[in-house]
Every structure is written in structure tokens, then in C-alpha cells.
XYZ file of C-alpha atoms in Angstrom:
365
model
C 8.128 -13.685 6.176
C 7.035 -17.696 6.511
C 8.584 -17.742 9.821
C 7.341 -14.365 11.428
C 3.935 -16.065 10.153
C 4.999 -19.126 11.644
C 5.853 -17.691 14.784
C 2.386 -15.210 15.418
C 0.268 -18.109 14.477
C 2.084 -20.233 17.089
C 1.114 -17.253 19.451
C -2.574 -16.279 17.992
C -3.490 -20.454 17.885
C -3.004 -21.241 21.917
C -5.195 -18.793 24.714
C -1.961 -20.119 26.859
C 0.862 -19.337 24.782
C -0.674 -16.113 23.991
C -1.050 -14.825 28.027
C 2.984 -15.985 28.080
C 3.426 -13.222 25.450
C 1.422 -11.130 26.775
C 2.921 -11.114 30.119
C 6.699 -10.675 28.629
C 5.245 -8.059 26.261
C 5.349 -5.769 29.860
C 2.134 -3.679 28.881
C 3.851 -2.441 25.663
C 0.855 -3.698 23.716
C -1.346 -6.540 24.117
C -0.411 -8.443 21.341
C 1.566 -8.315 17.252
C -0.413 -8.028 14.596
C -1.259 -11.053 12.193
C -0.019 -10.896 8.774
C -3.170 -9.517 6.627
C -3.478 -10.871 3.596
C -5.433 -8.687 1.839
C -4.474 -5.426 3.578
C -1.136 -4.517 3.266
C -0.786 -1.288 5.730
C -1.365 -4.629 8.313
C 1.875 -6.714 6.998
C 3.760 -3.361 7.538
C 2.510 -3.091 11.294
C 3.123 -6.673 11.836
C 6.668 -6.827 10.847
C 7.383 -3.267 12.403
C 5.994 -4.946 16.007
C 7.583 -8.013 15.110
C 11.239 -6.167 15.568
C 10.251 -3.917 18.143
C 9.032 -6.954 20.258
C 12.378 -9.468 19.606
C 13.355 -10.073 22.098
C 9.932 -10.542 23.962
C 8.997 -13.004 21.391
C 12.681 -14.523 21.866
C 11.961 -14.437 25.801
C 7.928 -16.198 25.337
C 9.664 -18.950 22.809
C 12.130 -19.600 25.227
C 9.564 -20.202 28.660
C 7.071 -22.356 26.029
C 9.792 -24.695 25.263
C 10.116 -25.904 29.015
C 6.772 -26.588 29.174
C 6.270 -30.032 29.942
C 4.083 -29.941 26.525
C 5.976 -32.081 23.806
C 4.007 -30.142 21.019
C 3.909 -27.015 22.089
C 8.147 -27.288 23.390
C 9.106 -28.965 20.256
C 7.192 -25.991 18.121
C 9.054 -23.751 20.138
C 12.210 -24.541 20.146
C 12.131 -24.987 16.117
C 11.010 -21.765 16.095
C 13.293 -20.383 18.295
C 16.454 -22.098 16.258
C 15.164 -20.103 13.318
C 14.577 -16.539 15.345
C 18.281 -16.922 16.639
C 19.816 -17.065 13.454
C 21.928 -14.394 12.297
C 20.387 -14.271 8.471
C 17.132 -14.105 10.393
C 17.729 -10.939 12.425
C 20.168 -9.025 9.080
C 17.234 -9.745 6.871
C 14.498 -8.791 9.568
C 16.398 -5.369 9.613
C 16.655 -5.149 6.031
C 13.297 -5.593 5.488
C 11.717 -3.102 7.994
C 14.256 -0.290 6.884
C 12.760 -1.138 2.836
C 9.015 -1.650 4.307
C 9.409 2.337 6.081
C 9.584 3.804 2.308
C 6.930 1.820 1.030
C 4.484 2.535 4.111
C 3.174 5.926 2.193
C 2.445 3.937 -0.897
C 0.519 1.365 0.658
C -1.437 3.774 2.801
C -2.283 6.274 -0.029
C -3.166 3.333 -2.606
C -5.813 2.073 0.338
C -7.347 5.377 0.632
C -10.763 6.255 -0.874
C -10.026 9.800 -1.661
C -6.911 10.097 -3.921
C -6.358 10.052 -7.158
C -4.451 8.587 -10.044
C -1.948 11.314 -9.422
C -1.078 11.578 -6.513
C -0.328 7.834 -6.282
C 2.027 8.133 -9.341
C 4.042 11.258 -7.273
C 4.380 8.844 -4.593
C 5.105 5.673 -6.575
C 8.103 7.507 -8.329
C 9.187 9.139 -5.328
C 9.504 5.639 -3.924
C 11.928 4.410 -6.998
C 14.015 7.061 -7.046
C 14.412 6.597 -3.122
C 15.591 2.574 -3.687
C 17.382 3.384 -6.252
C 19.026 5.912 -3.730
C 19.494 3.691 -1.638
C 20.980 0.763 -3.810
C 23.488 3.764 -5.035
C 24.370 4.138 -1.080
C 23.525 0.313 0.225
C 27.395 0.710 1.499
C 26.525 3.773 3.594
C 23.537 2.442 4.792
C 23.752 -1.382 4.913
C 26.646 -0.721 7.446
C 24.204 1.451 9.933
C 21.775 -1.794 9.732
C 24.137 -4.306 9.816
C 25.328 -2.157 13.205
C 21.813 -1.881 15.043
C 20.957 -5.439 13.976
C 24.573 -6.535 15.410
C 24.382 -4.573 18.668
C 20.886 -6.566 19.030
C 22.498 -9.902 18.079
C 24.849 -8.951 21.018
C 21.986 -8.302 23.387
C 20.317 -11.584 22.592
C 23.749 -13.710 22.705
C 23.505 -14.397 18.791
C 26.575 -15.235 17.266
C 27.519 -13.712 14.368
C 29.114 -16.195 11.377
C 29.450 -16.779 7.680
C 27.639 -19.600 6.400
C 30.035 -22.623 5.370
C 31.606 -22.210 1.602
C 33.040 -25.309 0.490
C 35.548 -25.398 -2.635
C 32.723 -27.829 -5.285
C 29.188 -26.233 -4.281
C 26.071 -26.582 -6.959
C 23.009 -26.171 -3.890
C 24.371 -21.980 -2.793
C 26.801 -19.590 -4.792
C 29.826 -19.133 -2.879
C 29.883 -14.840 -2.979
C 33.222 -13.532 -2.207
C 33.847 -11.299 0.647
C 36.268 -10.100 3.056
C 33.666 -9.989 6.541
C 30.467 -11.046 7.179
C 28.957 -7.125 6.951
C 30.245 -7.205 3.073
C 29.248 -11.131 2.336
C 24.761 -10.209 3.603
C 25.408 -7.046 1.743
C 25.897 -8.274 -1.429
C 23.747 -11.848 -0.313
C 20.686 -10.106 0.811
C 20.648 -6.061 1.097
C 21.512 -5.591 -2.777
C 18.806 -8.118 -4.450
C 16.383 -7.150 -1.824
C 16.108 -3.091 -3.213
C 16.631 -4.608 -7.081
C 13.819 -6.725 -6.198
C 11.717 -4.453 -5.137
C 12.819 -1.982 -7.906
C 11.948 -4.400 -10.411
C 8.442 -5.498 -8.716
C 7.465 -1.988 -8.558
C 8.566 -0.697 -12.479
C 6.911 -3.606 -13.817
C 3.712 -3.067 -11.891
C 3.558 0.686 -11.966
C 5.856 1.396 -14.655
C 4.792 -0.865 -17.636
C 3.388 0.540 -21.464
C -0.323 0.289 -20.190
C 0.048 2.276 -16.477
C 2.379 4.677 -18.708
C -0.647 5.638 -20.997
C -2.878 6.847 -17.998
C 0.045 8.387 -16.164
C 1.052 10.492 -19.266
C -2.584 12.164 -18.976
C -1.824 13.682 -15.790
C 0.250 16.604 -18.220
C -3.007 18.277 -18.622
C -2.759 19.151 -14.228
C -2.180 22.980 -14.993
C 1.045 22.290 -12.389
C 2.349 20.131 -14.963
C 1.354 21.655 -18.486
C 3.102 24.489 -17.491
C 6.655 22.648 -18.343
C 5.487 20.229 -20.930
C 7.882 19.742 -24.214
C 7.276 19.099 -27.684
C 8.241 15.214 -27.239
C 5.655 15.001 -24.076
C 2.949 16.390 -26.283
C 3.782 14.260 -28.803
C 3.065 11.079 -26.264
C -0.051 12.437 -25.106
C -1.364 12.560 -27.896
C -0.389 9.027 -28.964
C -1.945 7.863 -25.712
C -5.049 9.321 -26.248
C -5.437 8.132 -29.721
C -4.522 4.457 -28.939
C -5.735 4.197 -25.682
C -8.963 6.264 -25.644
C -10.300 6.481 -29.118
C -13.687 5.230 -27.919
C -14.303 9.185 -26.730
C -13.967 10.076 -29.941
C -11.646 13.340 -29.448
C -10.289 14.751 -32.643
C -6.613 15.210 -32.357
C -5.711 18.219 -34.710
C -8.249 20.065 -32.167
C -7.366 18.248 -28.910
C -3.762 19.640 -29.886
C -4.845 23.168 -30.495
C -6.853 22.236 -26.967
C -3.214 21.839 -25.260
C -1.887 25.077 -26.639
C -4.806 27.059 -25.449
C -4.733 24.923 -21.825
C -1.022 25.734 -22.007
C -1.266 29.790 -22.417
C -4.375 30.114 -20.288
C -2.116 28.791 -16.974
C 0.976 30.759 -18.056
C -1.006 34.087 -18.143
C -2.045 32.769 -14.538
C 1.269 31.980 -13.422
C 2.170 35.782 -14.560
C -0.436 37.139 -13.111
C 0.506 35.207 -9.583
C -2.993 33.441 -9.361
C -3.397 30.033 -7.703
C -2.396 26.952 -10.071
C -4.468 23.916 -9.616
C -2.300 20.884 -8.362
C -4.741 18.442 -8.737
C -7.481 17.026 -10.935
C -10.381 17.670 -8.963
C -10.003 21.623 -8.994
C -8.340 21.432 -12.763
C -11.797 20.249 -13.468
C -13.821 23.137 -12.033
C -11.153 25.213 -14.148
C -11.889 23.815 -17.152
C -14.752 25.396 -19.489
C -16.247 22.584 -20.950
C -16.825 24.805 -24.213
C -13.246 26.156 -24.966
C -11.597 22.550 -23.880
C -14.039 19.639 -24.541
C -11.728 16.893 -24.855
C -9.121 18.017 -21.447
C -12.331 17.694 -19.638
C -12.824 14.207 -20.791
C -9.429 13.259 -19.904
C -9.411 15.023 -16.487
C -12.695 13.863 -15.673
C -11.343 9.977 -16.676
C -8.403 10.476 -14.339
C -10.609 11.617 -11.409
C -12.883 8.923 -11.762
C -10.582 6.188 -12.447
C -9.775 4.043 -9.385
C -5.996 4.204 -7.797
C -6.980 0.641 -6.127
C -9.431 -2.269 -5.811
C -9.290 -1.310 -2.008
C -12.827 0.592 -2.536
C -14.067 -2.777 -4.248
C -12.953 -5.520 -1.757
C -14.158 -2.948 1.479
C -17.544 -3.329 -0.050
C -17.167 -6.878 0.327
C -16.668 -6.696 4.078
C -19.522 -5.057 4.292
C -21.355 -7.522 2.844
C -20.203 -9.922 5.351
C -20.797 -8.085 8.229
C -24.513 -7.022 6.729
C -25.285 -10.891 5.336
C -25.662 -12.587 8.520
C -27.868 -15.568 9.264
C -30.371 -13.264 11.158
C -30.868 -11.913 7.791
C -30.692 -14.642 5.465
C -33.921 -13.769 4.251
C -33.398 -10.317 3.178
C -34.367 -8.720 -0.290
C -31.930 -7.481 -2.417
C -33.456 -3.773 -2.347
C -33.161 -4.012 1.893
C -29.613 -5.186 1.384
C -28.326 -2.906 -0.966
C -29.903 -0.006 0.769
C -28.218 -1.119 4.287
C -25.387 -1.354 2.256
C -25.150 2.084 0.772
C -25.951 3.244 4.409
C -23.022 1.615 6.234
C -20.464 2.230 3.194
C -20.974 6.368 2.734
C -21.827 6.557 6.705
C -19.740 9.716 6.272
C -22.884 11.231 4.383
C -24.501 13.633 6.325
C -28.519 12.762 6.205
C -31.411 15.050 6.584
C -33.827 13.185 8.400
C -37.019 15.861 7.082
C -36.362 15.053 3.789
C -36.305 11.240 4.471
C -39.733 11.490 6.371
C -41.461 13.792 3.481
C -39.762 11.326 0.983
C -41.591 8.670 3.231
C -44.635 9.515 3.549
C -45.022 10.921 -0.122
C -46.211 6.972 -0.964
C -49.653 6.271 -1.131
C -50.795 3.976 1.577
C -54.595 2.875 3.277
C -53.544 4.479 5.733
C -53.045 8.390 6.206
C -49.051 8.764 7.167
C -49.058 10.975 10.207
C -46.189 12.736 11.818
């Protein structure tokens, strides 16, 4: 990752390096993508160009370091000893084929209108495909170490072990019989645990497991609920969320009821509500109080601070010095404006809400 940020920056920093790139790109695409750091659906773009455009980038290192430019060549050629490395290219391959199954996630946690559940669906679906995959990584390590060797081939790259010396204490010396079984077990393997791990102990830990066990009161899901499921719900919701002040001897009778009402549904062959939003309009607020407090928390509660932090670009683009001497009631308004500029506006309403103010003047259409 520091070197594909290395190398775009060398690109993005120089108007003349970038037209060299540009010209060996061959009107693919103008240009690779910087490494975001704040939105992540970018760093998956970037390092998805970033292979697809190898050996352009390869080809636009190579021209820079003739130049007659000591900076600029000497930049370039560093950067092109660490491109044309054989770790470089396995673990560029690696990478992108772990970065495809965590492309949904990122998308769907950067969206405005999910919710909590759908992004756990997705976040499990993703574990249970690396762990697939770490089950496999002999299966399908070998088809990536094939594509990334048949490009090593194109680009004259040789392919070699690193040295393993008999007293070593700087680099573990890991057994193996050829090079595809030595960068399997070097960088495939602790690549997926990695991620595995990063992923369980984000998604996965005892506080994200006490909002994601609410989302057994979806009528999809509280069709198939056990006794022991039940029995964590409703310790969730009395450590978690005593502060709405359910009573649990009735918010279990609540479940029962919840629980019979969908399976008369299911016999009957009426639709079941997959989601929270329509288990809400479902839900009699009489009959089930406390499910409606819980499915109105879950469709309410944010899957992401990406809602938070795109309000804060806003605010950039808005705050400029020509306005550095707005009010805070112009600013949030403009604000409101350009964030939900979905909203669909009647302009009558506006002009009658307008002219509804009392003024010296008579307001006249």
C-alpha cells in the first residue's frame, strides 16, 4: 500500500510526469485514482486501476528515469526497483482478489439508506467467504499465484525465493518446497486471518453483538428463533437498553405474540417483512409497545459515520471566503438545502410561507 501511494503521488505531484502516464495509459482512462483516506470505496478503485494499469505504470517509470532530471530519474528508478519485485506483484494480486469481497461492505456501509441489518447480512456473508477461502487458499492461491506469474512473465520479472540463511533473527525462515507454497504460507494465509480477525473484532465484539441480536424481532427472522436466542435478547435489552424502560416478563409475552402473529402469516402465504422499515408499519404500537421501540432504535441507528463526515464536506464547499460573513441560520439553511437536494420542493408553499411575515411593505406576487 506505501508504495502504490508512493508511486500515484510521484504521478499526481508533476503536470509532466503525469502527461507521460497519460500518454502510455492509451486512452484507457485519464488517470488512477489517489488513495482516499477517508473514503474507502476510493482505496478499492485505486488499487483495482493500479493492477489493471501495471504495466503502463511499469512502462511511464521506466521513460521518467531517462530523463535527464536527477530527481525525478532517481525517484523513478527506486520506484521502479520496488514495482519489479516479485513479493510486490504476488501481494498486489493477493490483495485485489481479498479487496473484490470486501467491495459490497464498503459500499453498503457508505450508503445513506441502509440499515443496521442489512450491513450485518453482508458483514457475515463476508467472514464466512474468507474463511472459505482460507479453507481453500490451496485451490485458489495457485490460480493467483498463476495470473500474477504469467504477468511477471510479460513484464520480464524473475521469479525467486528470498535468501534463507542457516542463523537468521531479522525474517523466519518458512519451509517450503517452491516458491508458489513458500508466498502462500508467507503472505496469502496471514493476509485472510488478518482480515478475519480485523473484521470479528470490529463487527463481531460483545457491544456490536447486543444491537445485532435485536434484529430477531425482523418477522423473517422471528420466525426461526430458539429458546437460547430469546433468552439473549432479552439479556440485551435489559443490559443494554434499560433506559426505555421495557418490562421484560411483558416484552417476553411481546415475542410470543410477534412470533404467532407471522406464523399465521406465513400459513396463510402473506408477504413477510424482510426489513425494519416495513416491520415497523406492521407493528401495532398497542399490542407490541416495546418491539416497536426496538425496531424503531434499529432503523434509526446509524450503520456508519459516512452520513456525519459528508455533512462536513458540505460545509467546506458552503464556508467559502465569499461567505465568511454568513449567519449561522443562512448557513444551516444552505446546508439542509444542498444535503437532502433529493427533496422534492413545492415552490407555492415556499412563497405563501414567505410572504405570511409581516413586513412595511405589502408582499406581492
Amino acid at each position: 500500500m506505501g508504495i502504490i501511494k508512493e508511486i500515484i503521488s510521484f504521478f499526481k505531484l508533476s503536470s509532466k510526469r503525469n502527461f507521460v502516464l497519460k500518454n502510455n495509459l492509451k486512452g484507457c482512462r485519464r488517470s488512477i485514482t489517489s488513495l482516499c483516506e477517508t473514503r474507502w470505496v476510493e482505496r478499492h478503485t485505486s488499487i483495482f486501476e493500479f493492477q489493471s494499469c501495471l504495466s503502463e505504470i511499469i512502462e511511464s517509470l521506466t521513460d521518467i528515469s531517462e530523463w535527464t532530471d536527477h530527481i525525478s530519474s532517481s525517484k523513478a528508478k527506486t520506484l521502479l526497483m520496488a514495482v519489479t519485485c516479485c513479493d510486490f506483484i504476488i501481494t498486489l494480486f493477493a490483495l485485489t482478489d481479498v479487496l473484490s469481497v470486501t467491495l459490497p461492505a464498503s459500499r453498503l456501509l457508505q450508503s445513506y439508506d441502509r440499515d443496521i441489518a442489512e450491513a450485518s447480512d453482508i458483514i457475515n456473508g463476508i467472514i464466512l467467504t474468507l474463511s472459505g477461502k482460507r479453507s481453500n487458499c490451496e485451490s485458489d492461491f495457485s490460480q493467483l499465484f498463476e495470473q500474477s506469474k504469467n504477468v511477471m512473465n510479460t513484464l520480464d520479472i524473475d521469479l525467486k525465493l528470498p535468501r534463507i540463511a542457516k542463523r537468521q533473527t531479522q525474517r523466519s525462515n518458512t519451509p517450503a518446497q517452491s516458491p508458489e507454497e513458500y508466498y502462500r504460507r508467507v503472505l496469502y494465509i496471514p493476509l485472510l486471518e488478518n482480515i478475519s480477525e480485523d473484521l470479528q473484532s470490529r463487527f463481531l465484539n460483545t457491544k456490536t453483538k447486543g444491537t445485532f441480536i435485536l434484529m430477531l424481532l425482523i418477522p423473517s427472522n422471528v420466525l426461526n428463533i430458539s429458546n437460547d436466542k430469546k433468552h439473549e435478547l432479552l439479556q440485551a435489552v435489559t443490559y443494554h437498553y434499560a433506559y426505555l424502560d421495557i418490562n421484560i416478563l411483558q416484552f417476553q409475552g411481546e415475542i410470543e405474540l410477534w412470533k404467532t402473529k407471522w406464523i399465521e402469516s406465513k400459513n396463510e402465504c402473506k408477504t413477510i417483512p424482510e426489513n425494519v422499515l416495513e416491520s415497523i408499519t406492521q407493528c401495532n404500537e398497542i399490542l407490541f409497545p416495546g418491539i416497536r421501540k426496538i425496531l424503531i432504535i434499529l432503523a434509526t441507528l446509524p450503520v456508519s459515520v459516512a452520513s456525519a463526515e459528508r455533512s462536513f464536506s458540505t460545509l467546506r464547499r458552503l464556508k467559502t471566503w465569499l461567505r465568511s460573513q454568513i449567519g449561522q441560520e443562512r448557513l444551516t439553511g444552505l446546508a439542509l438545502l444542498h444535503v437532502h437536494r433529493d427533496i422534492e420542493l413545492d415552490a407555492w408553499k415556499i412563497i405563501d410561507r414567505f410572504a405570511e411575515h409581516k413586513r412595511f411593505k405589502e408582499f406581492v406576487l
